[in-house]
Structure formats: structure tokens, C-alpha cells
């Protein structure tokens, strides 16, 4: 007999710690709304200016079915799903930019609550799980991307759902089909989270069936999307995959810079060390393949973050199997993070652009160091380091975010 999703258990967790869930939801929603108020017109107007983001296209795709939605070739249901929530906000009288910001802020709340629940389900105490959301809110990725219109914050939310379902131990076929389809809906490569969790959580034959029907579900909805959005393209056409090859190349000497940009910059931004490359600000110089430097307190925060990542990895390798009832989530998170690292060694200009997809995964891996199987001193050391990181990174990343806005506006003015 299939084990169904324990919804009552989820609401029980929420009721038991309702105050913490509420505080996390409100804090994570408020920050993007406050930060987005600092964005200037050039960031909304110019393509690729903000770390390579296509902000004007994203805004138009979220508010108008008549815009050019050609990137649904790699973002299968982004237009259909975002229009469904943004259009009602517009009808209520919210300005387009505010409506878009509200949707992104809501995704931040939901992501944080899913993180809380997932960490609880794999064995962390609620207070320790909440501490990890503090670390999440202190990262550069959270500040730089949940406040700026892009696909990545919403993609992150769909990535988190399969990990939550896997941690719940559910075997219900329909739930897995819906969850796998959800992970495919925003960005095609994000389906990795659904596939990894499905094949770890279910028997092989059932996992294949679930994945097949999940694909069919997204396939069908993409046709519905095309009817509503005439310019939408189909993600399942071979030409859609072929076109992405233009963004792929591997250069050996860029590996160190991309590694820093993948593991470090999502946590701590380099302040005013922005590289101007083809009217775009970035942390990585695409021409010289060098990463922006981290100095002084930022270097301290980066080192603390690196120690936390190492501590999470050691906890996974040494004590995770003893301390956590269901080890599948550990394997799923580790495999997904490794696959993301591999993808971004060869795809795109900067992993930081896509960091919203994997920063919560890093946060949850660090959280394994707080599991009950670790020694008390190791858990206490982790708590101290997380608080130290947050106390340094939070103010610095806010200032770096404001500096980035100023730099991007300056570049747009000059050109």
C-alpha cells in the first residue's frame, strides 16, 4: 500500500512552531520587497546589465500574454504559471513592477517554509532549521535575485518541492507526478531535482512511469500555454535544445574562477569589485577569466562559509547515515549540487546568474552538521559559525547590492 503525503504532519509541524514559520515567511517576503524599491529604471530597461539577466523580458512575460515569450523553449511553463498569479494582481490595481515583486516575495516565503519543513523532516530541531533560514536570508544570492525579476527565484521554489516530498517518505504516484512536473515547469535543467528525488524515493519501474507521465503533463500544459500565449515556443522541440549549445563551452583555465563564483560569491558578494564586460556588471571577468577579489571582512565571511560547507560535507560522509532516519534526501541534495556545479562549469558566463537554483541546497547541506548524530561540540560550533557568517554577510551583502545598483546605473548612463 502506498504511503501518502502526511499533510496532517506538515500542518502539525507548522502549528507547533507557527510563530517561527510566520516570522520566516514575513521576513523572507519583506526583504525582497524592500530591496526591490532601490532598483533603477536602467535595470528594468536594459538586457544583460544585471549579471547577464534578461529583466525586461521577464517582466513583460510575467504581465502580458502578448509579449514575446520565445524563451519558453527552456522555461516550459514559466509564462503560463506566472501570468496566472500576476494578472489578478494587475486587475487589483497594482503597478506591473510591484505585482512582479509581490510574486517574487511570495516565492521567497514559500521557499523558506519548505526549507524549514524539509530540514525538520530529515532530523533537525525547529530552532536549528530556522537558523539555516537566517543564513539563507543573509546570502548575496537571496538579496541579488529575489529582489530582481528573473526566472531563478521561482525555479528555486519548484526545485525545493521534490526534496520536501522525498524527505516526507511519500510514495503516492499522483503526488510524485505532480511534483516531478513542477520541477520541470520553470527551467528544463531543474527537472534534475525531480528525476533525482523520484528515482531515489521510488522503485525503478515506478520512477520511470512517474517521470513519463510528468513529462506528458508538462507537454500538455505547454500546448495550453501556446493557445493563451501565441508567441510561446515548445520546450520539447529538438531545436530548443540545440540553440542552448551556443552558450556552452569548457575552458580549463576558467575553472578556478567559476568554482569561486559557484561556491563563494552566492554567499558573499565582493563589494565594489564589479567587472564591466560588454555593458554588464559581473563578479567574473569573462575576458581574463579571473574572479573578483574578496578582502578584509569579506574574506573572513567567505572562509567561514567555506568551513560551513566543509562541515556539512563531513557530517554527510561521517554521521549522516546514523543521525538521519531517511538518507535519501542527503544523496539527492548532494547529487543535485554536484550536477549543478558540472553544468555551470560549461554553461553560461557566470554561475552567480543561476545561483538561486542551488544556494538553498548548499544551506541544507550545511544544516546536516546540526543533525543529532554529530557531537554536541560540532553542533555548537556550527551554530556559532552560522551566526558569525550571518552577522558579517548580512550588512555587507546589502551594501554590495546597493553598490551593484549604482554601478549598473552608471554603466547604462555612460552607454
XYZ file of C-alpha atoms in Angstrom:
415
model
C 0.000 0.000 0.000
C 1.320 3.430 -0.974
C 2.466 5.796 1.699
C 0.650 9.062 1.168
C 1.907 12.544 1.870
C 1.489 13.225 5.546
C -0.287 16.549 5.176
C -1.529 16.433 8.747
C 2.057 16.006 9.898
C 3.083 19.055 7.866
C 0.351 21.203 9.390
C 1.220 19.743 12.772
C 4.793 20.917 12.321
C 3.535 24.338 11.284
C 1.075 24.662 14.175
C 3.697 23.513 16.664
C 6.107 26.208 15.512
C 3.628 28.593 13.898
C 5.372 31.660 15.258
C 8.698 30.669 13.691
C 7.069 29.737 10.371
C 5.223 33.055 10.358
C 8.338 35.063 11.177
C 10.324 33.285 8.460
C 7.562 33.832 5.902
C 7.169 37.532 6.710
C 10.896 38.252 6.915
C 11.710 36.489 3.663
C 8.865 38.272 1.872
C 9.639 41.704 3.304
C 13.319 41.769 2.389
C 12.885 41.392 -1.405
C 10.104 43.979 -1.406
C 12.277 46.492 0.460
C 15.363 45.774 -1.646
C 13.489 45.959 -4.953
C 12.438 49.517 -4.116
C 16.068 50.532 -4.778
C 16.128 49.238 -8.351
C 16.519 51.900 -11.037
C 14.924 52.212 -14.470
C 18.018 51.011 -16.414
C 17.913 47.650 -14.625
C 14.302 47.173 -15.695
C 15.042 48.513 -19.192
C 18.411 47.057 -20.321
C 19.119 43.427 -21.192
C 22.147 41.662 -19.631
C 23.045 44.683 -17.497
C 22.394 42.941 -14.157
C 24.814 39.984 -14.165
C 23.515 38.854 -17.555
C 19.840 38.807 -16.542
C 17.053 39.480 -19.046
C 14.988 41.625 -16.705
C 12.901 43.449 -19.376
C 11.848 40.164 -20.982
C 10.969 38.564 -17.645
C 8.786 41.499 -16.596
C 6.953 41.572 -19.932
C 6.450 37.785 -19.864
C 5.021 37.945 -16.350
C 2.496 40.680 -17.079
C 1.419 40.303 -20.711
C 0.401 37.270 -22.817
C 1.035 39.450 -25.886
C 4.769 39.858 -25.182
C 7.470 37.797 -26.873
C 7.608 34.512 -24.913
C 10.185 32.736 -27.086
C 12.257 31.587 -24.072
C 9.580 29.098 -23.092
C 11.832 26.838 -25.192
C 13.867 26.361 -21.995
C 11.356 27.686 -19.442
C 8.470 25.338 -20.319
C 5.549 26.766 -18.300
C 7.030 29.955 -16.858
C 4.670 32.229 -18.780
C 1.516 30.256 -18.031
C 2.273 29.898 -14.320
C 3.388 33.474 -13.663
C 0.610 35.093 -15.696
C -1.892 33.085 -13.645
C -0.791 34.853 -10.455
C 0.423 38.204 -11.778
C -2.592 39.115 -13.925
C -5.028 39.062 -10.955
C -2.678 41.409 -9.070
C -2.721 43.777 -12.032
C -6.512 43.630 -12.084
C -6.477 44.687 -8.427
C -4.670 47.844 -9.478
C -1.054 47.031 -8.577
C 1.557 48.598 -10.885
C 3.370 45.982 -13.043
C 6.700 46.236 -11.205
C 5.002 45.941 -7.827
C 2.941 42.934 -8.951
C 6.097 41.183 -10.155
C 7.878 41.984 -6.875
C 4.970 40.579 -4.856
C 5.139 37.287 -6.778
C 8.901 37.011 -6.162
C 8.439 37.894 -2.485
C 5.804 35.175 -2.150
C 8.220 32.665 -3.680
C 10.800 33.669 -1.049
C 8.310 32.938 1.753
C 7.324 29.574 0.303
C 10.953 28.602 -0.311
C 11.860 29.431 3.289
C 8.927 27.460 4.715
C 9.733 24.465 2.515
C 13.328 24.640 3.708
C 12.153 24.713 7.328
C 9.867 21.722 6.874
C 12.403 19.701 4.863
C 15.144 20.224 7.430
C 12.752 19.201 10.201
C 11.796 16.067 8.293
C 15.409 14.998 7.949
C 16.055 15.356 11.649
C 16.873 18.951 12.610
C 15.241 20.717 15.513
C 12.961 23.569 14.509
C 15.241 26.205 16.046
C 18.241 24.873 14.102
C 16.210 24.707 10.884
C 15.171 28.329 11.470
C 18.807 29.261 11.987
C 19.572 27.955 8.498
C 16.905 30.238 7.032
C 18.749 33.147 8.682
C 21.867 32.069 6.811
C 19.819 31.827 3.605
C 18.455 35.360 4.020
C 21.997 36.677 4.610
C 23.419 35.396 1.333
C 24.207 37.541 -1.673
C 22.035 35.318 -3.845
C 18.930 35.991 -1.785
C 19.453 39.746 -1.911
C 20.574 39.985 -5.538
C 17.982 37.663 -7.096
C 14.786 37.509 -5.043
C 14.509 41.286 -5.469
C 15.141 41.352 -9.243
C 12.706 39.917 -11.828
C 14.123 36.660 -13.187
C 13.118 33.022 -13.545
C 15.553 31.776 -10.897
C 13.651 32.537 -7.648
C 10.542 30.773 -8.970
C 12.705 27.993 -10.345
C 14.208 27.527 -6.891
C 10.763 27.017 -5.399
C 9.996 24.244 -7.897
C 13.377 22.646 -7.153
C 12.616 22.537 -3.428
C 9.305 20.677 -3.751
C 10.791 17.262 -4.736
C 13.261 17.379 -1.828
C 10.417 18.073 0.573
C 8.389 15.191 -0.860
C 11.376 12.846 -0.697
C 12.023 13.807 2.931
C 8.365 13.058 3.695
C 8.827 9.464 2.529
C 5.697 9.648 0.350
C 5.085 7.025 -2.334
C 1.817 8.321 -3.758
C 2.068 8.161 -7.550
C -0.050 11.208 -8.325
C 1.881 13.334 -5.840
C 5.171 12.330 -7.439
C 3.880 13.007 -10.964
C 2.729 16.482 -9.967
C 5.974 17.169 -8.095
C 8.206 15.973 -10.916
C 6.216 18.060 -13.408
C 6.525 21.066 -11.118
C 10.326 20.762 -11.103
C 10.307 20.776 -14.932
C 7.893 23.690 -15.265
C 10.165 26.721 -14.834
C 13.519 25.597 -16.277
C 14.279 22.349 -18.096
C 17.541 21.608 -16.238
C 15.681 21.927 -12.925
C 13.947 18.659 -13.764
C 17.116 17.076 -12.408
C 15.775 17.669 -8.899
C 12.527 15.883 -9.752
C 14.294 12.994 -11.505
C 16.899 12.510 -8.782
C 14.328 12.552 -5.980
C 11.901 10.319 -7.907
C 14.488 7.633 -8.614
C 15.798 7.728 -5.039
C 12.337 7.737 -3.479
C 10.605 5.118 -5.619
C 11.349 1.766 -7.171
C 12.897 1.984 -10.622
C 9.835 0.853 -12.605
C 7.536 3.233 -10.753
C 10.037 6.080 -11.067
C 10.159 5.646 -14.849
C 6.355 5.682 -15.007
C 6.152 8.809 -12.832
C 8.761 10.622 -14.946
C 6.991 9.690 -18.182
C 3.620 10.996 -17.023
C 5.231 14.107 -15.519
C 6.706 14.898 -18.923
C 3.326 14.293 -20.566
C 1.665 16.653 -18.083
C 4.085 19.478 -18.849
C 3.831 18.618 -22.558
C 0.054 19.024 -22.432
C 0.179 22.232 -20.425
C 2.690 23.688 -22.883
C 0.023 23.300 -25.583
C -2.487 25.098 -23.351
C 0.126 27.810 -22.818
C 0.608 28.164 -26.577
C -3.132 28.746 -27.011
C -3.115 31.505 -24.372
C 0.312 32.904 -25.321
C 0.690 32.854 -29.130
C 4.449 33.577 -29.139
C 5.317 30.755 -26.717
C 7.602 28.047 -28.100
C 7.672 24.358 -27.195
C 10.403 23.063 -24.908
C 10.223 19.563 -26.376
C 11.336 20.539 -29.865
C 14.928 19.448 -30.675
C 15.768 22.935 -31.928
C 15.174 24.254 -28.400
C 17.955 22.052 -27.034
C 20.262 22.742 -29.979
C 20.025 26.509 -29.536
C 21.373 26.243 -25.971
C 24.633 24.735 -27.262
C 25.660 28.268 -28.230
C 26.031 29.049 -24.530
C 28.208 26.020 -23.774
C 31.972 25.818 -23.800
C 34.605 24.450 -21.472
C 37.828 26.382 -20.855
C 40.176 24.724 -18.395
C 41.712 27.913 -17.019
C 38.290 29.330 -16.169
C 37.588 26.508 -13.673
C 39.061 28.307 -10.597
C 37.067 31.493 -11.247
C 33.864 29.567 -11.932
C 34.388 27.457 -8.809
C 34.630 30.594 -6.665
C 31.653 32.071 -8.485
C 29.669 28.893 -7.810
C 30.568 28.174 -4.179
C 31.607 31.534 -2.676
C 30.001 34.502 -4.446
C 26.441 33.240 -3.869
C 27.176 33.576 -0.160
C 29.268 36.736 -0.027
C 29.472 39.398 -2.747
C 32.791 41.152 -3.447
C 31.575 44.633 -2.553
C 32.551 47.192 -5.192
C 34.726 44.799 -7.207
C 32.439 44.707 -10.237
C 33.737 43.793 -13.654
C 32.341 45.670 -16.626
C 32.172 43.347 -19.593
C 30.157 44.314 -22.665
C 27.881 46.689 -20.709
C 27.310 44.087 -17.996
C 28.384 44.018 -14.356
C 29.653 40.701 -13.051
C 31.914 39.132 -10.432
C 33.887 37.243 -13.081
C 35.950 38.841 -15.845
C 34.915 36.848 -18.921
C 37.910 38.140 -20.877
C 40.618 37.330 -18.344
C 38.744 34.508 -16.592
C 39.519 35.970 -13.185
C 37.252 36.262 -10.177
C 36.739 39.497 -8.281
C 38.806 39.587 -5.070
C 37.454 39.114 -1.570
C 39.393 41.094 1.015
C 39.185 42.070 4.679
C 35.958 41.121 6.482
C 34.537 39.716 3.236
C 37.407 37.262 3.113
C 36.616 36.263 6.704
C 32.964 35.672 5.804
C 33.990 33.670 2.727
C 36.314 31.489 4.801
C 33.593 30.917 7.416
C 31.181 29.942 4.628
C 33.749 27.533 3.164
C 34.247 25.943 6.601
C 30.470 25.549 6.961
C 30.228 23.836 3.573
C 33.091 21.535 4.521
C 31.446 20.811 7.869
C 28.189 19.883 6.153
C 30.045 17.571 3.782
C 31.909 15.884 6.631
C 28.654 15.449 8.555
C 27.121 13.828 5.488
C 30.056 11.462 4.974
C 30.664 10.548 8.619
C 27.470 10.780 10.625
C 24.601 11.441 8.277
C 23.641 7.793 7.946
C 23.488 7.386 11.713
C 21.676 10.585 12.582
C 19.041 10.917 9.892
C 16.203 8.462 9.507
C 15.928 8.764 5.742
C 19.296 9.154 3.995
C 17.820 9.597 0.521
C 17.464 13.394 0.899
C 21.194 13.644 1.660
C 22.064 11.763 -1.500
C 19.554 13.766 -3.538
C 20.865 17.134 -2.367
C 24.491 16.105 -2.894
C 23.897 14.690 -6.372
C 21.866 17.730 -7.428
C 24.509 20.182 -6.180
C 27.276 18.255 -7.935
C 25.272 18.191 -11.168
C 24.667 21.949 -10.951
C 28.389 22.541 -10.499
C 29.123 20.412 -13.554
C 26.526 22.216 -15.658
C 27.812 25.665 -14.767
C 31.417 24.788 -15.494
C 30.426 24.711 -19.158
C 27.174 26.710 -19.429
C 26.755 30.480 -19.480
C 29.111 33.264 -18.441
C 28.713 33.228 -14.656
C 27.294 30.669 -12.199
C 26.187 33.565 -9.988
C 23.443 34.305 -12.510
C 21.881 30.922 -11.728
C 22.794 30.752 -8.034
C 19.194 30.940 -6.790
C 18.826 27.397 -8.107
C 21.457 25.957 -5.798
C 22.076 28.250 -2.797
C 19.220 26.654 -0.746
C 20.749 23.249 -1.485
C 24.060 24.434 -0.030
C 22.214 25.797 3.001
C 20.513 22.451 3.635
C 23.778 20.545 3.235
C 25.326 22.804 5.855
C 22.311 22.036 8.033
C 23.320 18.370 8.204
C 26.105 19.436 10.568
C 23.340 20.260 13.069
C 21.838 16.765 12.987
C 21.611 14.806 16.208
C 24.289 12.284 15.228
C 27.032 14.902 15.358
C 28.824 15.561 18.601
C 27.450 18.394 20.761
C 30.592 20.470 20.300
C 30.380 20.127 16.493
C 26.740 21.245 16.510
C 27.512 24.179 18.774
C 30.488 25.187 16.612
C 28.234 25.108 13.555
C 25.671 27.348 15.240
C 28.375 29.849 16.194
C 29.815 29.865 12.673
C 26.368 30.323 11.078
C 25.664 33.299 13.347
C 29.140 34.697 12.641
C 28.581 34.346 8.899
C 25.158 35.993 9.059
C 26.377 38.892 11.206
C 29.175 39.674 8.727
C 27.486 38.784 5.443
C 24.086 40.398 6.008
C 25.172 44.070 6.174
C 27.960 43.594 3.624
C 25.709 41.926 1.066
C 23.106 44.667 1.420
C 25.787 47.280 0.782
C 27.159 45.243 -2.123
C 23.639 45.060 -3.575
C 23.264 48.848 -3.374
C 26.735 49.287 -4.873
C 25.777 46.949 -7.725
C 22.670 49.017 -8.479
C 24.791 52.157 -8.556
C 27.384 50.510 -10.809
C 24.763 49.145 -13.201
C 23.012 52.510 -13.400
C 26.328 54.215 -14.084
C 27.138 51.808 -16.909
C 23.726 52.341 -18.501
C 24.129 56.127 -18.248
C 27.546 56.044 -19.938
C 26.212 53.972 -22.814
